Short mmCIF file of C-alpha atoms in Angstrom, two decimals:
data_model
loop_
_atom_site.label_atom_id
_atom_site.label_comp_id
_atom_site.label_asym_id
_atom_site.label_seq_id
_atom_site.Cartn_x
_atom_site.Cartn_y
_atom_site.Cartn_z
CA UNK A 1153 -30.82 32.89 -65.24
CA UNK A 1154 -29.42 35.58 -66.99
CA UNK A 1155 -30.19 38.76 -67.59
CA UNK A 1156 -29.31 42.31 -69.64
CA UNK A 1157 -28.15 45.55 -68.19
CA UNK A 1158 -30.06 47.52 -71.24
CA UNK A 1159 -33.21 45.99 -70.63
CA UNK A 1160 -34.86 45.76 -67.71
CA UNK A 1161 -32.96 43.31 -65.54
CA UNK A 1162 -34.83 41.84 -62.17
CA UNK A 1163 -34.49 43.66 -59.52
CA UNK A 1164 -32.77 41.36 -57.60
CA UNK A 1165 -30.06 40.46 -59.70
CA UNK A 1166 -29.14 44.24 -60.98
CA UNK A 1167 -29.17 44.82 -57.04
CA UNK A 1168 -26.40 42.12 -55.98
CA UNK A 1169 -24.42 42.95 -58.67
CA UNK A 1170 -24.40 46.75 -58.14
CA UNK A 1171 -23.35 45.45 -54.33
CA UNK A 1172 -20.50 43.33 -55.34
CA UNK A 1173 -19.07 45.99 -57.57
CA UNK A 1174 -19.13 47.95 -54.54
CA UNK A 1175 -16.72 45.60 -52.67
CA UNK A 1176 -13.88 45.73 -55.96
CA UNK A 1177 -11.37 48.93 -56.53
CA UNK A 1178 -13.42 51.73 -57.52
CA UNK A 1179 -11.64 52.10 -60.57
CA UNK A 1180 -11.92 48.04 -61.07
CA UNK A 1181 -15.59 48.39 -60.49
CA UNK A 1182 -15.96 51.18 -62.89
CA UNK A 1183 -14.49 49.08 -65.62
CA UNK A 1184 -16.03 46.48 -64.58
CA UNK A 1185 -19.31 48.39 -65.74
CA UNK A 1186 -18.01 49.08 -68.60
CA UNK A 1187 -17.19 45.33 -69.26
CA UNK A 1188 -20.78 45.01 -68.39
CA UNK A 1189 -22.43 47.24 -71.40
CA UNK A 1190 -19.63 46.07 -73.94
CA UNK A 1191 -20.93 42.27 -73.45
CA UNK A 1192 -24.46 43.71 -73.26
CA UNK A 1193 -23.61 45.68 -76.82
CA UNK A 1194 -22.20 42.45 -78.21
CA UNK A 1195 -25.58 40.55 -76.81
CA UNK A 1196 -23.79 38.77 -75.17
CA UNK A 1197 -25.45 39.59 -71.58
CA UNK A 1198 -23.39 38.08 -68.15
CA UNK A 1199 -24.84 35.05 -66.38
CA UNK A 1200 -24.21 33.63 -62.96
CA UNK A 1201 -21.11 32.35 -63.66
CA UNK A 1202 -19.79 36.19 -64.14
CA UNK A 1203 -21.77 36.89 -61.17
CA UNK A 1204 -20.36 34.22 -58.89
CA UNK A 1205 -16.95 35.02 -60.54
CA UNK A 1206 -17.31 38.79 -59.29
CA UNK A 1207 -18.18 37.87 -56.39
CA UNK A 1208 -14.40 35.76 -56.17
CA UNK A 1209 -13.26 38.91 -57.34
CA UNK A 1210 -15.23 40.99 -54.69
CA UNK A 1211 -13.44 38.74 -51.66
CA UNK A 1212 -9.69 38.48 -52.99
CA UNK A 1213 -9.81 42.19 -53.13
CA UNK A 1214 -11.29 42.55 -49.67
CA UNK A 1215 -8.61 39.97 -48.52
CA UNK A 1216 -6.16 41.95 -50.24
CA UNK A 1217 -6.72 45.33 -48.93
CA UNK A 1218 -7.29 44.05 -45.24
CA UNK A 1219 -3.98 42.47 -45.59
CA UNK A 1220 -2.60 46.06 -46.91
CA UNK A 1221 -3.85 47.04 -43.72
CA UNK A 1222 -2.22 45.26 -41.15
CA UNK A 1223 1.40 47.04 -40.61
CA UNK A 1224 -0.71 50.21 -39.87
CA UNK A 1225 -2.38 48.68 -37.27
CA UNK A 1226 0.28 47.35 -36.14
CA UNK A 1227 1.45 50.45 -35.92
CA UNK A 1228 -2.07 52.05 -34.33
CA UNK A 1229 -1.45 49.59 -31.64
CA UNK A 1230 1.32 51.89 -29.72
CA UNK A 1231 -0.86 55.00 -30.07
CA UNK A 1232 -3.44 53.04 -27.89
CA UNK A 1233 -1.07 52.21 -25.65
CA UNK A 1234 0.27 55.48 -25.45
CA UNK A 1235 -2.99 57.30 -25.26
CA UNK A 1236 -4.03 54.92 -22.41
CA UNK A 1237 -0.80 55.82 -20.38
CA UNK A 1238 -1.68 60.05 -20.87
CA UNK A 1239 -5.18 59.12 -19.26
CA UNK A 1240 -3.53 57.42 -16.59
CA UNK A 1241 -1.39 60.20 -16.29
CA UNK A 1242 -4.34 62.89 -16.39
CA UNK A 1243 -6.67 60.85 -14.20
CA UNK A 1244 -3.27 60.78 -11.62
CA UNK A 1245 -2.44 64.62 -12.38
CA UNK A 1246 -5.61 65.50 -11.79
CA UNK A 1247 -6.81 63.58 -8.55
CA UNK A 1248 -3.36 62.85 -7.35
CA UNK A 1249 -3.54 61.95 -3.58
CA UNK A 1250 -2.44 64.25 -1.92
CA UNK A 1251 -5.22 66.45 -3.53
CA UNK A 1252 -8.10 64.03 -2.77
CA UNK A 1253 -7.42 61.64 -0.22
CA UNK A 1254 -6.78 64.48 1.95
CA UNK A 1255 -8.19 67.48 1.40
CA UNK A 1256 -12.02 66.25 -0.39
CA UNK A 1257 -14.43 64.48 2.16
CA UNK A 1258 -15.77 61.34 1.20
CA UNK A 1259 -18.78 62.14 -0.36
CA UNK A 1260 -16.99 63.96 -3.17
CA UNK A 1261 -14.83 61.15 -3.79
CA UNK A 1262 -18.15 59.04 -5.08
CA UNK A 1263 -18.07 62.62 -7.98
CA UNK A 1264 -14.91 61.94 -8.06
CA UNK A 1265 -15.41 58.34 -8.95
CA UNK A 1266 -17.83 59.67 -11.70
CA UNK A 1267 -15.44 62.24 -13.18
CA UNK A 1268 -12.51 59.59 -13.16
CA UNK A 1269 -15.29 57.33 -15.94
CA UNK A 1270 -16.19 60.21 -17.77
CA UNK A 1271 -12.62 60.58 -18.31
CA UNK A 1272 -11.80 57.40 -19.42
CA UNK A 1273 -14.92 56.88 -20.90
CA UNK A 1274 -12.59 58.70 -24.23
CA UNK A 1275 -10.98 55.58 -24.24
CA UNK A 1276 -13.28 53.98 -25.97
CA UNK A 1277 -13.15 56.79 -29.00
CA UNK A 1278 -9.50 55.53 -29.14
CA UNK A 1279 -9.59 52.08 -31.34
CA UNK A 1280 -12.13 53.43 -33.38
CA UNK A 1281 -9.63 56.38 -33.60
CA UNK A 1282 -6.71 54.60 -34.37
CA UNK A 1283 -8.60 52.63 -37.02
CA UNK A 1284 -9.70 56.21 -38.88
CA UNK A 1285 -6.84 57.93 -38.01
CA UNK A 1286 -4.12 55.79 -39.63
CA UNK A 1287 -6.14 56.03 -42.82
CA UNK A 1288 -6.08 60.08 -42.65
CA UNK A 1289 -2.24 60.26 -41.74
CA UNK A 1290 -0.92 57.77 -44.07
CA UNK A 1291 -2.98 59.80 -46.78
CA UNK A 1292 -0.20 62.05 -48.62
CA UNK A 1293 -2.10 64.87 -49.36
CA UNK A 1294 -2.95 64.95 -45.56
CA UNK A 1295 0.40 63.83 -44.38
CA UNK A 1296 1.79 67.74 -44.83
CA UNK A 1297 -1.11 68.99 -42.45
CA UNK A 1298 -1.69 66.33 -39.49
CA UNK A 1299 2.04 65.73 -38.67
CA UNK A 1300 2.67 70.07 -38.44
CA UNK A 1301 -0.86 69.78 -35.98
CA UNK A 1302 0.02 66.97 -34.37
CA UNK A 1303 3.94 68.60 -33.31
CA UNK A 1304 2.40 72.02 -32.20
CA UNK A 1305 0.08 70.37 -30.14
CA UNK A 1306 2.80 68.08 -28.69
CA UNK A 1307 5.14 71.56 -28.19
CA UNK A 1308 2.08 72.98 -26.73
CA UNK A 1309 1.71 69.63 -23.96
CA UNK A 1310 5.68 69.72 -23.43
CA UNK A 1311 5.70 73.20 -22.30
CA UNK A 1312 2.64 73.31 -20.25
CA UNK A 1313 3.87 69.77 -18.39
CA UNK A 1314 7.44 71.09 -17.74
CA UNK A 1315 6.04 74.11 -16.42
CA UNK A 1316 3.98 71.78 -14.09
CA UNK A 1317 7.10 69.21 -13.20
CA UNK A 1318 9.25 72.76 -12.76
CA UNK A 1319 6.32 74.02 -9.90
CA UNK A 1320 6.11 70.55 -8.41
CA UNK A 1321 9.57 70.06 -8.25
CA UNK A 1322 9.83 73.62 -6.49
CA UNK A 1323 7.25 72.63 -3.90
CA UNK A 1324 9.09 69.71 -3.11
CA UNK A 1325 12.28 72.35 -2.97
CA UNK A 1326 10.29 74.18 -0.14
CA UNK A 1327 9.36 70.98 1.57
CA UNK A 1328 5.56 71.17 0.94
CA UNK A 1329 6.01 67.53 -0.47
CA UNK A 1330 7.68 64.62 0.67
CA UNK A 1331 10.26 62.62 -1.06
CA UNK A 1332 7.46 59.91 -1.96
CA UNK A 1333 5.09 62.59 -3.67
CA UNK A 1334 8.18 63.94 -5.66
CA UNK A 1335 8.65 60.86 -7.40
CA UNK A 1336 4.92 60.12 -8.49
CA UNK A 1337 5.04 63.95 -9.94
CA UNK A 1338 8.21 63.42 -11.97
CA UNK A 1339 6.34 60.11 -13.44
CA UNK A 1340 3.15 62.01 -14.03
CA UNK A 1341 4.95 65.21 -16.11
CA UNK A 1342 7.73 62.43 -17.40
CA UNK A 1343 4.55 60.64 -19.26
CA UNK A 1344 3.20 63.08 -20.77
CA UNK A 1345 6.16 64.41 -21.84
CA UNK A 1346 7.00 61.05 -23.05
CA UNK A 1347 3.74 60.54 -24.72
CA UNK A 1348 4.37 64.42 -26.55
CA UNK A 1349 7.49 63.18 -27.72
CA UNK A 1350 6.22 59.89 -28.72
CA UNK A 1351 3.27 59.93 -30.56
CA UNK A 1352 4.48 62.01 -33.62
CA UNK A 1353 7.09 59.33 -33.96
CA UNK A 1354 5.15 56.95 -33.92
CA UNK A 1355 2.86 58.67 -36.16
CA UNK A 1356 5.78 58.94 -38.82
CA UNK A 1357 6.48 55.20 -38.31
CA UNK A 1358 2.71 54.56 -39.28
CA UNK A 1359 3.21 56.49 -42.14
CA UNK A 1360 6.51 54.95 -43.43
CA UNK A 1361 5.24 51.04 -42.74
CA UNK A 1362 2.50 52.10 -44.84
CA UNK A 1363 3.73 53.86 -48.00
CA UNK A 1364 7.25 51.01 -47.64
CA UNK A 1365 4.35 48.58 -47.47
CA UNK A 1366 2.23 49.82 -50.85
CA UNK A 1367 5.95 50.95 -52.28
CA UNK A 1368 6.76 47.39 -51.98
CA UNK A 1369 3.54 46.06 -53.93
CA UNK A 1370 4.06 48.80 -56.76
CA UNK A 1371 5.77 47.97 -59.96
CA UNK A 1372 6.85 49.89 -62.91
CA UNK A 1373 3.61 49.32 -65.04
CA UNK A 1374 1.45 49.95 -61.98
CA UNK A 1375 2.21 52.86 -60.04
CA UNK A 1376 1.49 52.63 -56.31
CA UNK A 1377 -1.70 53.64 -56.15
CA UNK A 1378 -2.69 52.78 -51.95
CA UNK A 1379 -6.71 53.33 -51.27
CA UNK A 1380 -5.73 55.58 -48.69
CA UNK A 1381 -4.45 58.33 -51.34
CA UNK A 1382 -8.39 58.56 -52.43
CA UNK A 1383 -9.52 58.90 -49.11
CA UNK A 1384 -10.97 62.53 -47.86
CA UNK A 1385 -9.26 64.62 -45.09
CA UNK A 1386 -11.00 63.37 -41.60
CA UNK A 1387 -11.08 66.16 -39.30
CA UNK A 1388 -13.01 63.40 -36.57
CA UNK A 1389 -9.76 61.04 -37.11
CA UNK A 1390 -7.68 63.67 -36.52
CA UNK A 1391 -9.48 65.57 -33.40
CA UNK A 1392 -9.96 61.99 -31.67
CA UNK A 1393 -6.12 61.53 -32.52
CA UNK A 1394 -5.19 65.23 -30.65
CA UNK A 1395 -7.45 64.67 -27.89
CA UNK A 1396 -5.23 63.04 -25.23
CA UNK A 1397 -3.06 66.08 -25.59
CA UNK A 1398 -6.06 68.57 -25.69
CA UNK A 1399 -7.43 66.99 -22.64
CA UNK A 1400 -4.33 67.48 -20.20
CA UNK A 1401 -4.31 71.35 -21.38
CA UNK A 1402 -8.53 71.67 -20.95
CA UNK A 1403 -10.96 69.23 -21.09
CA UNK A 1404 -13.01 72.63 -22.80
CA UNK A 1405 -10.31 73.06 -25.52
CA UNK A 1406 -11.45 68.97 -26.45
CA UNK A 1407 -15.17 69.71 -26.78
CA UNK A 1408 -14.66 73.27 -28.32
CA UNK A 1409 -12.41 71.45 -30.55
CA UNK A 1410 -14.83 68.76 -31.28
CA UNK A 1411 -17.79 71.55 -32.46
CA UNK A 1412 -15.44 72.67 -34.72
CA UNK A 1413 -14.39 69.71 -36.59
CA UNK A 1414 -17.77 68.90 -36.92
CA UNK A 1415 -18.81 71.71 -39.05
CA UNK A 1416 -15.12 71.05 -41.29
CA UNK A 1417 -15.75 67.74 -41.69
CA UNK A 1418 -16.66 67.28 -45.27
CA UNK A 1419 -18.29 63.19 -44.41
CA UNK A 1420 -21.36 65.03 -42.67
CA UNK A 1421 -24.24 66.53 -43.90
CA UNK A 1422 -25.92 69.46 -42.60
CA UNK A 1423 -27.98 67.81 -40.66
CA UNK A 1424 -24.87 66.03 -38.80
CA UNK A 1425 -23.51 69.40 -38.01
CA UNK A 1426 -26.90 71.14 -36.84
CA UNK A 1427 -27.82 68.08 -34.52
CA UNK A 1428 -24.25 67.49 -33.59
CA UNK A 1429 -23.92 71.37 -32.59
CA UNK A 1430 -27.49 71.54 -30.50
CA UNK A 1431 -26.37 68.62 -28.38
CA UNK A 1432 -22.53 69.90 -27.98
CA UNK A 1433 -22.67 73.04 -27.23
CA UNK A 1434 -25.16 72.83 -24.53
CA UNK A 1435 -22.63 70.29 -22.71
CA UNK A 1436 -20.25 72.53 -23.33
CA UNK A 1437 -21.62 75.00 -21.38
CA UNK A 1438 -22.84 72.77 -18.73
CA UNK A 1439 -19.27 71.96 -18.59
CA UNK A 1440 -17.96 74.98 -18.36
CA UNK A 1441 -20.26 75.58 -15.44
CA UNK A 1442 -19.18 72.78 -13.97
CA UNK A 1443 -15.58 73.50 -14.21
CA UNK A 1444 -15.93 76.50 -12.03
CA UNK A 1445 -17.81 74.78 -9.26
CA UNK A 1446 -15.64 71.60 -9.60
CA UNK A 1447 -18.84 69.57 -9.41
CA UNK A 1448 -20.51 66.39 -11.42
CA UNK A 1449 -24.31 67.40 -11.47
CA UNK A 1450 -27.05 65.32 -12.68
CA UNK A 1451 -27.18 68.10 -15.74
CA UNK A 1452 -23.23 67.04 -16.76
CA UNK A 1453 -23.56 63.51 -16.74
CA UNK A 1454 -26.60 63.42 -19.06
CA UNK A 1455 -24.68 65.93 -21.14
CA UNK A 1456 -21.67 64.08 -21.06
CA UNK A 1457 -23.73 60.48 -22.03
CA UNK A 1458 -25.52 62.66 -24.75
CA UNK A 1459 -21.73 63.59 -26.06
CA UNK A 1460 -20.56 59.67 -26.25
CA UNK A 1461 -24.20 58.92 -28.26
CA UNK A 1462 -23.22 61.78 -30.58
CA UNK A 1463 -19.83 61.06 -30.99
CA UNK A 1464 -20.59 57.19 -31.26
CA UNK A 1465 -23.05 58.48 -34.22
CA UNK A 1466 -20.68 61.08 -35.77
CA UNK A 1467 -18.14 58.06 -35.53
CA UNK A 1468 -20.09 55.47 -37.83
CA UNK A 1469 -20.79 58.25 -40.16
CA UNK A 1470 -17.44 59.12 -40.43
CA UNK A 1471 -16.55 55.24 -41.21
CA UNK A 1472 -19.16 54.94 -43.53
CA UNK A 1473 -17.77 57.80 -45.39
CA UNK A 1474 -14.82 55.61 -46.28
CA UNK A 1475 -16.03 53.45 -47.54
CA UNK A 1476 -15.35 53.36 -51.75
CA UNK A 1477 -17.66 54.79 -53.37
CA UNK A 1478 -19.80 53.70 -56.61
CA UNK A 1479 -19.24 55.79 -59.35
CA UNK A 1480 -22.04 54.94 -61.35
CA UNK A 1481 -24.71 51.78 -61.20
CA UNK A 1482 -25.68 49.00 -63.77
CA UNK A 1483 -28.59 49.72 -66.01
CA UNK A 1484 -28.95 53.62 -64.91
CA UNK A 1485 -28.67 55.99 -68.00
CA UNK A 1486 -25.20 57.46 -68.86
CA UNK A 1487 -23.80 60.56 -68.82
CA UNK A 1488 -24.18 61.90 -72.51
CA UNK B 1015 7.07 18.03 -61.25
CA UNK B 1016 7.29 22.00 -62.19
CA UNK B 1017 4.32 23.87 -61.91
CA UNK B 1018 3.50 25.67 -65.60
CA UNK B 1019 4.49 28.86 -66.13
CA UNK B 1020 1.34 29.88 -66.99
CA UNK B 1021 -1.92 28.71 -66.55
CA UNK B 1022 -4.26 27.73 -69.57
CA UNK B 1023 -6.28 31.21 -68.95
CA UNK B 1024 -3.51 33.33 -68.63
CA UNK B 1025 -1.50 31.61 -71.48
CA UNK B 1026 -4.72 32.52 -73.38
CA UNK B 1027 -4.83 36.60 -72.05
CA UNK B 1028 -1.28 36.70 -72.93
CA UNK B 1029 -1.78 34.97 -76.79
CA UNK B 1030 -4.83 37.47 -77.43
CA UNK B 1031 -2.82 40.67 -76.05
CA UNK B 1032 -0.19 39.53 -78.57
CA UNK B 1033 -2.46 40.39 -81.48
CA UNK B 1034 -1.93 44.00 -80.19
CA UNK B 1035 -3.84 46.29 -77.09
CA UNK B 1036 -7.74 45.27 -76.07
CA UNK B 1037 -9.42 46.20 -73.49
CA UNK B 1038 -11.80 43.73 -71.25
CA UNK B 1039 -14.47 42.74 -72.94
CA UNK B 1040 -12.23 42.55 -76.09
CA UNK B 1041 -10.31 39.88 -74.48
CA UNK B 1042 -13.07 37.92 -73.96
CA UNK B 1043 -14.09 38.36 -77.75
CA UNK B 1044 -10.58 37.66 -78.60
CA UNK B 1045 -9.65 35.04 -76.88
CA UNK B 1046 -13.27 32.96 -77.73
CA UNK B 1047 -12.25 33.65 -81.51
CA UNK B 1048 -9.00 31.82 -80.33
CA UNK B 1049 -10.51 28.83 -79.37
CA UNK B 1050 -12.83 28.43 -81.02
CA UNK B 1051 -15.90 29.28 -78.94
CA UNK B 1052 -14.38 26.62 -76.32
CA UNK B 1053 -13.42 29.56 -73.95
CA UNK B 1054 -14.75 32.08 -72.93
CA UNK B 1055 -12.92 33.75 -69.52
CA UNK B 1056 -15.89 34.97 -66.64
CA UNK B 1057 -15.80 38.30 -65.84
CA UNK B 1058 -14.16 38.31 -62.42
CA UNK B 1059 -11.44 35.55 -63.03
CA UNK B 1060 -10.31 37.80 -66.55
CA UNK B 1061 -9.91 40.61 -63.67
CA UNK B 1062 -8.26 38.46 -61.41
CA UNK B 1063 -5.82 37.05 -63.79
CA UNK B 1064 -4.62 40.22 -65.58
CA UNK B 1065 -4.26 42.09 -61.61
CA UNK B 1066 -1.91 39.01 -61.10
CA UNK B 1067 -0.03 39.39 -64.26
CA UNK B 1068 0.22 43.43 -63.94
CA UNK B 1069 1.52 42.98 -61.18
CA UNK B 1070 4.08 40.84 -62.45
CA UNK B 1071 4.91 42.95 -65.20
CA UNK B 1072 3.58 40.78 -67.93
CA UNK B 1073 1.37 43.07 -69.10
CA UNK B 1074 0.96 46.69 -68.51
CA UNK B 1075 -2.09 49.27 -69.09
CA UNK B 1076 -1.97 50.82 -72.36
CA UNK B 1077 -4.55 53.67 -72.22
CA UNK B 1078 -7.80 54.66 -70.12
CA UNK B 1079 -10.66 56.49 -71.53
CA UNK B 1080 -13.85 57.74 -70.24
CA UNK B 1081 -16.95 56.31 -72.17
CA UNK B 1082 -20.53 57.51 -71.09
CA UNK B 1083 -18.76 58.29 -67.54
CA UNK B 1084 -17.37 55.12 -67.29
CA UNK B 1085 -13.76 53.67 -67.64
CA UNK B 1086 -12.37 51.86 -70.39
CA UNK B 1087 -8.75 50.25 -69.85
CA UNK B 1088 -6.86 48.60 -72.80
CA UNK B 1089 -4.02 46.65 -71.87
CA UNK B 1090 -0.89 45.71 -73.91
CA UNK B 1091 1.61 42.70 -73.98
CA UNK B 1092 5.19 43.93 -72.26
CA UNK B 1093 8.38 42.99 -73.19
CA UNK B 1094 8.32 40.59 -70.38
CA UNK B 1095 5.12 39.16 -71.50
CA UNK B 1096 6.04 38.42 -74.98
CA UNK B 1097 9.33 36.79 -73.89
CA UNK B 1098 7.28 34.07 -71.12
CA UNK B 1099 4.15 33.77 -74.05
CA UNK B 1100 7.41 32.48 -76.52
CA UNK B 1101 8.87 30.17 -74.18
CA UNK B 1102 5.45 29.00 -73.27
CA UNK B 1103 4.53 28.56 -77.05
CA UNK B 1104 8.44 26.27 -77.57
CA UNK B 1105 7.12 24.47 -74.35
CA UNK B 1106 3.50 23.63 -75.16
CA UNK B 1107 4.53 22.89 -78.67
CA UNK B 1108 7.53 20.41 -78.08
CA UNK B 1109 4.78 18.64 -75.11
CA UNK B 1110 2.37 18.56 -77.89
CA UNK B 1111 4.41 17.04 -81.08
CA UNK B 1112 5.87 14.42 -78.59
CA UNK B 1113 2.07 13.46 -77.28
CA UNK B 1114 1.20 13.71 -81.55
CA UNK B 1115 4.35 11.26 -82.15
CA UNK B 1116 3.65 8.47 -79.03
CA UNK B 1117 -0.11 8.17 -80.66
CA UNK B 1118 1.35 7.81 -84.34
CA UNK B 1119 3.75 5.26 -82.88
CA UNK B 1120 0.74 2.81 -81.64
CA UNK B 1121 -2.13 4.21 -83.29
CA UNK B 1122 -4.52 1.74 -82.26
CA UNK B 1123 -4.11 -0.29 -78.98
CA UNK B 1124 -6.71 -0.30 -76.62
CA UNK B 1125 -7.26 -1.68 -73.34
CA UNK B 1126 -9.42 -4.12 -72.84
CA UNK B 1127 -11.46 -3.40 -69.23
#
């Protein structure tokens, strides 16, 4: 079965074709096309053996560019690991024992409980982050803006968790802590401060595995060309990448942060943004509430599960975004 | 036994992009006029095997245009290219003559099965 991109080819087989290109380079695709309509000129239209040998083409390139991936993720691996040590240290800084054990009674322990999950319920953004993320960072264009962001906020963590370790550390000075407590404060501030220090570096190690990586693979009649370089800036990536930090300042400054990336993130649509916005905002001013009463209602937890559904949604919109593009399809009319 | 430099299809890209630049489909036009109609490269392999020899250096993108929105790419022999196609050539000729010469030596002994 053959068939002809300028007639009318069956549905089905103008349809699997169109998908495969999908799955090559975009430029690859795109002359691919062109391939296409220069046989179809020449009537000489493709057959199944093209097909089948596109779709060969299709998985060595998917091969290939998963491959590509692997030092960065690698490389994303640490960040994990480095975000999941700043929750621990949040979760400790903020219900150390001395705070709760002692001084809440019991029943506030089980909201305790509930706060403790909702806070390490942002684990779960962090693979998906690290995924994104690497993608955005290693992207030159973007390289000049998230690394600057990414240092401030780090500055910004360092100062405020000194000035903590400097007030616990005079407490202890006056005796209002014993030499026990003193330690477990020094390893709270000590990891964030670690994890301040350490994530822009290994940030920039990300980014030089990955362009040493595509440098490697370049030669002097193919410039390095890495997909990355084609991708958009990912303001989602990037927010879900800051958020450890922007959680030990304010849990606020993360969701207020969140709205905002939202409406700069070119991969949504209006619709995103407006839906997005009329679930968020309402949490965030249940949470704000909530903050001042240092309570878990009813009210915040559904606002708080209504916040992972969006952001699980926002998330696989974001991802789909990356995904290369088709630059034109088989069969449609062409530009003039 | 040493693998061949090149493979038949390759050896075949490499013999048509000596003729001068072409761009995809051309090859496949070229290199059918080449053997007579006996080959024809698919689509996807073509792709495969001139990635491979780019990135080799074998051969190298000569231009890109935009036709009806969509991208043309011609691609040219390099010096590196016409070098391996030569040796290739001395190698497939000097296998051939001596297969030419052991037939004209016993022309017409067969085995009986």
């Amino acid at each position: 079965m053959t068939w002809h991109p300028r007639e009318t080819p069956p549905d089905r087989w103008r349809v699997m074709t169109e998908r495969l290109l999908r799955w090559v380079d975009p430029d690859r695709g795109d002359e691919l096309r062109m391939h296409i309509e220069d046989a179809a000129a020449a009537d000489e239209p493709l057959g199944p053996g093209d097909t089948a040998s596109i779709l060969g083409l299709a998985a060595r390139t998917q091969i290939r560019r998963t491959l590509e991936q692997v030092p960065a993720l690698i490389a994303g691996l640490p960040i994990v690991a480095l975000c999941l040590v700043a929750y621990g240290s949040i979760y400790e800084s903020h219900f150390a024992p001395w705070d709760l054990m002692e001084e809440i009674p019991s029943t506030d322990l089980t909201a305790a409980s509930l706060r403790r999950a909702v806070e390490l319920g942002w684990i779960a953004f962090l693979p998906a982050a690290a995924l994104s993320g690497w993608r955005t960072v290693t992207s030159v264009a973007q390289r000049r803006f998230v690394l600057p962001a990414i240092y401030v906020t780090a500055l910004i963590v360092l100062i405020t968790q000194a000035d903590i370790f400097i007030e616990h550390t005079a407490w202890f000075a006056d005796g209002d802590l014993d030499a026990g407590d003193v330690d477990q404060v020094s390893s709270y501030s000590l990891g964030l401060i670690s994890v301040a220090f350490l994530m822009p570096v290994i940030y920039l190690l990300a980014d030089v595995l990955t362009r040493a990586w595509h440098g490697r693979r370049s030669t002097d009649h193919q410039p390095a060309a890495p997909p990355m370089t084609r991708d958009r800036f990912d303001p989602i990536a990037v927010g879900a990448l800051l958020a450890p930090c922007l959680f030990a300042l304010s849990p606020m400054m993360a969701f207020v942060l969140f709205v905002v990336l939202v409406w700069v993130t070119p991969s949504f649509r209006l619709l995103h943004k407006m839906v997005a916005t009329a679930v968020l905002v309402p949490l965030v001013a249940t949470a704000l509430a909530v903050d001042r009463t240092d309570d878990l209602s009813p009210a915040l937890l559904g606002a708080l599960l209504a916040f992972v559904v969006v952001w699980a949604w926002l998330a696989t919109v974001a991802f789909r975004a990356h995904r290369p593009a088709t630059q034109a399809t088989i069969g449609a009319p062409t530009a003039p | 036994m040493a693998r061949p430099a090149l493979n038949e299809q390759r050896f075949l890209i490499l013999t048509a992009l000596a003729g001068g630049p072409l761009h995809g489909y051309g090859l496949v036009a070229e290199i059918g006029d080449i053997t007579g109609g006996e080959t024809r490269p698919r689509a996807g392999a073509l792709y495969h095997g001139l990635d491979k020899m780019l990135d080799q250096g074998l051969v190298a993108i000569d231009s890109e245009e935009t036709v009806d929105g969509r991208l043309r790419r011609t691609y040219a022999l390099t010096g590196d290219g016409r070098d391996l196609l030569a040796r290739e050539a001395a190698r497939r000729r000097r296998d051939a003559d001596a297969a030419q010469e052991r037939l004209a030596r016993q022309p017409t002994r067969r085995l009986a099965i």
